JSON list of C-alpha atoms in Angstrom, two decimals:
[
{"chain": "J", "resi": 202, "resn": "UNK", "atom": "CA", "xyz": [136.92, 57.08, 117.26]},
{"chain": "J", "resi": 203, "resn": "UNK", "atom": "CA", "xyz": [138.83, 59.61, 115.29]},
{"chain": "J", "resi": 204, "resn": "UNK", "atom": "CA", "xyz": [137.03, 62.59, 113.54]},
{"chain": "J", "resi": 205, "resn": "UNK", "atom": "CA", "xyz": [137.67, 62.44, 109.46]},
{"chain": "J", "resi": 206, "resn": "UNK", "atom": "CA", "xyz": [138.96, 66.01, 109.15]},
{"chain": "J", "resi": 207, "resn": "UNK", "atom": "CA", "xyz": [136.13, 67.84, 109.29]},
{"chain": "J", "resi": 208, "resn": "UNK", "atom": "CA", "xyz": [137.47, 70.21, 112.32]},
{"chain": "J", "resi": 209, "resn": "UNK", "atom": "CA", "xyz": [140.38, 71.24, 110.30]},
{"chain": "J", "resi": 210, "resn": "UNK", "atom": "CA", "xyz": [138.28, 72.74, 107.19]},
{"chain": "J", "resi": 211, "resn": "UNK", "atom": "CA", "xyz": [137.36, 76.62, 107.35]},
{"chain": "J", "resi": 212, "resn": "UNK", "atom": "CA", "xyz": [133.87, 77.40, 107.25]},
{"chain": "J", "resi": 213, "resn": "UNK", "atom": "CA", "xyz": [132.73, 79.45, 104.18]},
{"chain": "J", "resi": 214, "resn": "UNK", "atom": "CA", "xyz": [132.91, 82.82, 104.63]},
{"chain": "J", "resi": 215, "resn": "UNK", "atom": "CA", "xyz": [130.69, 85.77, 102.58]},
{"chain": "J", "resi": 216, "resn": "UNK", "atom": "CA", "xyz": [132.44, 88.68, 101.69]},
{"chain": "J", "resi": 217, "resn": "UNK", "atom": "CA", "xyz": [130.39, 92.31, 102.10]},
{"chain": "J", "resi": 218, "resn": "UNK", "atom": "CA", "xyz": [130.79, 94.24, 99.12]},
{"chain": "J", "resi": 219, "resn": "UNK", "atom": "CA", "xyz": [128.81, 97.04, 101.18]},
{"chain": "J", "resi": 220, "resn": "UNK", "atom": "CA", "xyz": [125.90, 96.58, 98.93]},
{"chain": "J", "resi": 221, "resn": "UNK", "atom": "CA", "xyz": [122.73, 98.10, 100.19]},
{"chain": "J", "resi": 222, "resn": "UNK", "atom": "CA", "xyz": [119.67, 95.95, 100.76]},
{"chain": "J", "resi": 223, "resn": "UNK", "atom": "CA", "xyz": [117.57, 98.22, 99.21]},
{"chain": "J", "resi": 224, "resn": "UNK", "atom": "CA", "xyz": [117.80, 100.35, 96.24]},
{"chain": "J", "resi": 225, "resn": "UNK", "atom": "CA", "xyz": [117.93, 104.40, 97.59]},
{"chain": "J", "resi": 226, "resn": "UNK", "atom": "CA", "xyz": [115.32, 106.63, 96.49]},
{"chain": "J", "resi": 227, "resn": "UNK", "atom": "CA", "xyz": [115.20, 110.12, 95.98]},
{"chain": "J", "resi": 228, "resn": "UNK", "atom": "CA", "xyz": [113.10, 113.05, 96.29]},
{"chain": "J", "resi": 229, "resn": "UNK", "atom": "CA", "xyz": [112.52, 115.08, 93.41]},
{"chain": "J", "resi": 230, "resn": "UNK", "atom": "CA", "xyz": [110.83, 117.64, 95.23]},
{"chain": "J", "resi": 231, "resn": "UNK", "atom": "CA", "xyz": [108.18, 119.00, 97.64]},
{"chain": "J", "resi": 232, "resn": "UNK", "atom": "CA", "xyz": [104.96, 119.53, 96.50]},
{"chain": "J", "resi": 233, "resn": "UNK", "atom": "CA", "xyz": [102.91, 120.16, 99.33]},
{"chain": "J", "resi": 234, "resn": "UNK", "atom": "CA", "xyz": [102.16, 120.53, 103.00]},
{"chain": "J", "resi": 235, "resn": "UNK", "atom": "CA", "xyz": [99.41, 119.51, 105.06]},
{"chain": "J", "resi": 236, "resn": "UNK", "atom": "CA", "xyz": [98.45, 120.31, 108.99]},
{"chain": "J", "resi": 237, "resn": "UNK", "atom": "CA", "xyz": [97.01, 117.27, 111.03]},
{"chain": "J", "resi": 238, "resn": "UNK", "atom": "CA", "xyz": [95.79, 118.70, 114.31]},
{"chain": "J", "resi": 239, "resn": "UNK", "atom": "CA", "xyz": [97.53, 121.59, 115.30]},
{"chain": "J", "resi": 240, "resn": "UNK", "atom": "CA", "xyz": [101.25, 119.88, 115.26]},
{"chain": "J", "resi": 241, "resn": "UNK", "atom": "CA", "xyz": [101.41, 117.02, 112.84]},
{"chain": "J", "resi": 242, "resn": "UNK", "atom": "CA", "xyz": [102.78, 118.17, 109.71]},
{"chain": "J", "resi": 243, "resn": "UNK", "atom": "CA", "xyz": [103.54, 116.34, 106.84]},
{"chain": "J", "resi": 244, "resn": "UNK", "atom": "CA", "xyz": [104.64, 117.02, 102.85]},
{"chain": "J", "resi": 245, "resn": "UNK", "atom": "CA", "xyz": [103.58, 115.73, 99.87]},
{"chain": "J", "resi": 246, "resn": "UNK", "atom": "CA", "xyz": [107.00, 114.60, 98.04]},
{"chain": "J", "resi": 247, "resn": "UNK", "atom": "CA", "xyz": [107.42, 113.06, 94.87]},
{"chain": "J", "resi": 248, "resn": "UNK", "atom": "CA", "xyz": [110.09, 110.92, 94.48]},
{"chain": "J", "resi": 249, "resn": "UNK", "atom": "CA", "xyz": [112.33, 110.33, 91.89]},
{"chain": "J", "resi": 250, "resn": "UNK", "atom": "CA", "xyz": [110.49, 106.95, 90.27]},
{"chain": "J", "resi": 251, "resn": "UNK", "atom": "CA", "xyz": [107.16, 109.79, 89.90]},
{"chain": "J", "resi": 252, "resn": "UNK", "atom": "CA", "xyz": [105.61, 107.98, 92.94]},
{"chain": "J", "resi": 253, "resn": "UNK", "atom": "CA", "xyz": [103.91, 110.52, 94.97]},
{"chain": "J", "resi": 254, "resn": "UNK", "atom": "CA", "xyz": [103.20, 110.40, 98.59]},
{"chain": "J", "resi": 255, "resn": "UNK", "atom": "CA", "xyz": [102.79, 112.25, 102.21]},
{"chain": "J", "resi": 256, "resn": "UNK", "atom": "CA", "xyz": [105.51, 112.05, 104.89]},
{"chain": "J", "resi": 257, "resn": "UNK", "atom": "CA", "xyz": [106.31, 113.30, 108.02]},
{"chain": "J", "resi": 258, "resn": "UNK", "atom": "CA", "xyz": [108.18, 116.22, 108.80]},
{"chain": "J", "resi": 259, "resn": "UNK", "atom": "CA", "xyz": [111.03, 113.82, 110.72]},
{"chain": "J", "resi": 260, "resn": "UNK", "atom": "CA", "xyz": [111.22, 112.35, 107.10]},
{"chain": "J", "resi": 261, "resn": "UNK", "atom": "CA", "xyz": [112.05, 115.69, 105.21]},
{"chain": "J", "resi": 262, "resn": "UNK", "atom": "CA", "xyz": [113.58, 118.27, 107.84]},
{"chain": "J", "resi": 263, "resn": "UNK", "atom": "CA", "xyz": [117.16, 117.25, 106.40]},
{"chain": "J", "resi": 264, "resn": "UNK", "atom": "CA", "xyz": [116.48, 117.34, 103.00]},
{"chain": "J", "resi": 265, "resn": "UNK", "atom": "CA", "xyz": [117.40, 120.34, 100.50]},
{"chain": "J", "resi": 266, "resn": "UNK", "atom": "CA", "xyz": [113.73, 120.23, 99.19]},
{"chain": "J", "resi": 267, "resn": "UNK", "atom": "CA", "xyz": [112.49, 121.09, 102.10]},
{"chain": "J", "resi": 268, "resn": "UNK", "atom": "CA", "xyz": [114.88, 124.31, 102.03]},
{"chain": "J", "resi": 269, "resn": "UNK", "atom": "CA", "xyz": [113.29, 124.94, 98.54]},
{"chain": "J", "resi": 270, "resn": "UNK", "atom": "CA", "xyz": [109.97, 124.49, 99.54]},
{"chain": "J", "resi": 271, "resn": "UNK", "atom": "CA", "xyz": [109.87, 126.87, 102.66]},
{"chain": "J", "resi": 272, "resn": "UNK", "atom": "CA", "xyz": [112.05, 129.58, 100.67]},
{"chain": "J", "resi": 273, "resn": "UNK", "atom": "CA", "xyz": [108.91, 129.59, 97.51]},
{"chain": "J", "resi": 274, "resn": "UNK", "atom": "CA", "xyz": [107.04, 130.26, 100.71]},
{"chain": "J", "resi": 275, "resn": "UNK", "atom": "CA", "xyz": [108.46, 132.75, 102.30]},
{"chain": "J", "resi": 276, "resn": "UNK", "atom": "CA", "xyz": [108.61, 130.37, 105.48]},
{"chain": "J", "resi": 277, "resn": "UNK", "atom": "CA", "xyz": [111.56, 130.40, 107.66]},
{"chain": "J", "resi": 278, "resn": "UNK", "atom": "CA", "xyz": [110.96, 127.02, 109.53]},
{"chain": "J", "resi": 279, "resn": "UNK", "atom": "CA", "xyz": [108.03, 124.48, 109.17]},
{"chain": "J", "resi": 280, "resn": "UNK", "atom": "CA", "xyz": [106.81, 125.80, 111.59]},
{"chain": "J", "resi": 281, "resn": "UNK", "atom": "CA", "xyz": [106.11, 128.99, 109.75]},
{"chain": "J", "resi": 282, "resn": "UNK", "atom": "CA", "xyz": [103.74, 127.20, 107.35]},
{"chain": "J", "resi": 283, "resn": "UNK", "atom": "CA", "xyz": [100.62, 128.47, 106.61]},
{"chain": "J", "resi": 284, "resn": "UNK", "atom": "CA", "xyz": [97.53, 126.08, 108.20]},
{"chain": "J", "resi": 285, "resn": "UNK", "atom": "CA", "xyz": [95.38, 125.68, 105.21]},
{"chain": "J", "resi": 286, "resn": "UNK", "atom": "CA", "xyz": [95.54, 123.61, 102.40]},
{"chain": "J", "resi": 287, "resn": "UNK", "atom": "CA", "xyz": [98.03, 123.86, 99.73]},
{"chain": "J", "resi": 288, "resn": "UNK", "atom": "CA", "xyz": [96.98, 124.15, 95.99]},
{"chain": "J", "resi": 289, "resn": "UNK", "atom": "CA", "xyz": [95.49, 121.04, 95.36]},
{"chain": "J", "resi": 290, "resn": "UNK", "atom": "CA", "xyz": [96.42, 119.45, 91.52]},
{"chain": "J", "resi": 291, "resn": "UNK", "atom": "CA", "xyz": [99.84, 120.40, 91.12]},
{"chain": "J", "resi": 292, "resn": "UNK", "atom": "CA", "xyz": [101.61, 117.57, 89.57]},
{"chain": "J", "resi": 293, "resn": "UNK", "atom": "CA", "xyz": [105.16, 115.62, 89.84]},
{"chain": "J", "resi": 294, "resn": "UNK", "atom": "CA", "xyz": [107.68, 116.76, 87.51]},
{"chain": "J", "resi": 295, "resn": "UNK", "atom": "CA", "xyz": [111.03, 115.68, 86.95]},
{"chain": "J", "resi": 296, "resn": "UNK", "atom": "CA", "xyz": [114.18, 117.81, 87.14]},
{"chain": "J", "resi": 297, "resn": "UNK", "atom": "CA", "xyz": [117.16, 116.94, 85.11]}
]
């Protein structure tokens, strides 16, 4: 029994055009911190869409809004940050 060609034919192959699965998103800025416990802290960032929402410190230690955000507040690491609330109401605005 002789095989009808099929062995010789490539298989498809799918280029990457190094598109990213998902679209990235942005932070516009930090609007506020929050203590959990005595070492959970997280900030209140509103991203670029306007969606507004609390992450982790992990999330934001590399970003340059976190830089703002601890220089309006005189802090010199997270750490730094006071351990009450932050002004509560403060809305997202976007920056051009």
């Amino acid at each position: 029994m002789t095989t009808s060609g099929f062995l010789c034919r490539d298989m498809k192959s799918y280029y990457d055009f190094g598109a990213v699965d998902e679209p990235e998103w942005f932070i516009n800025e930090i609007l506020a911190h929050r203590w959990i416990g005595q070492a959970h802290l997280e900030f209140q960032v509103c991203w670029t869409l306007g969606d507004v929402m609390w992450e982790p410190l992990a999330e934001c230690k590399e970003l340059e809004a976190l830089d703002e955000y601890l220089e309006l507040r005189g802090a010199k690491r997270p750490r730094n940050l006071p351990r009450k609330p932050d002004l509560p109401g403060r809305s997202c605005q976007s920056r051009d």
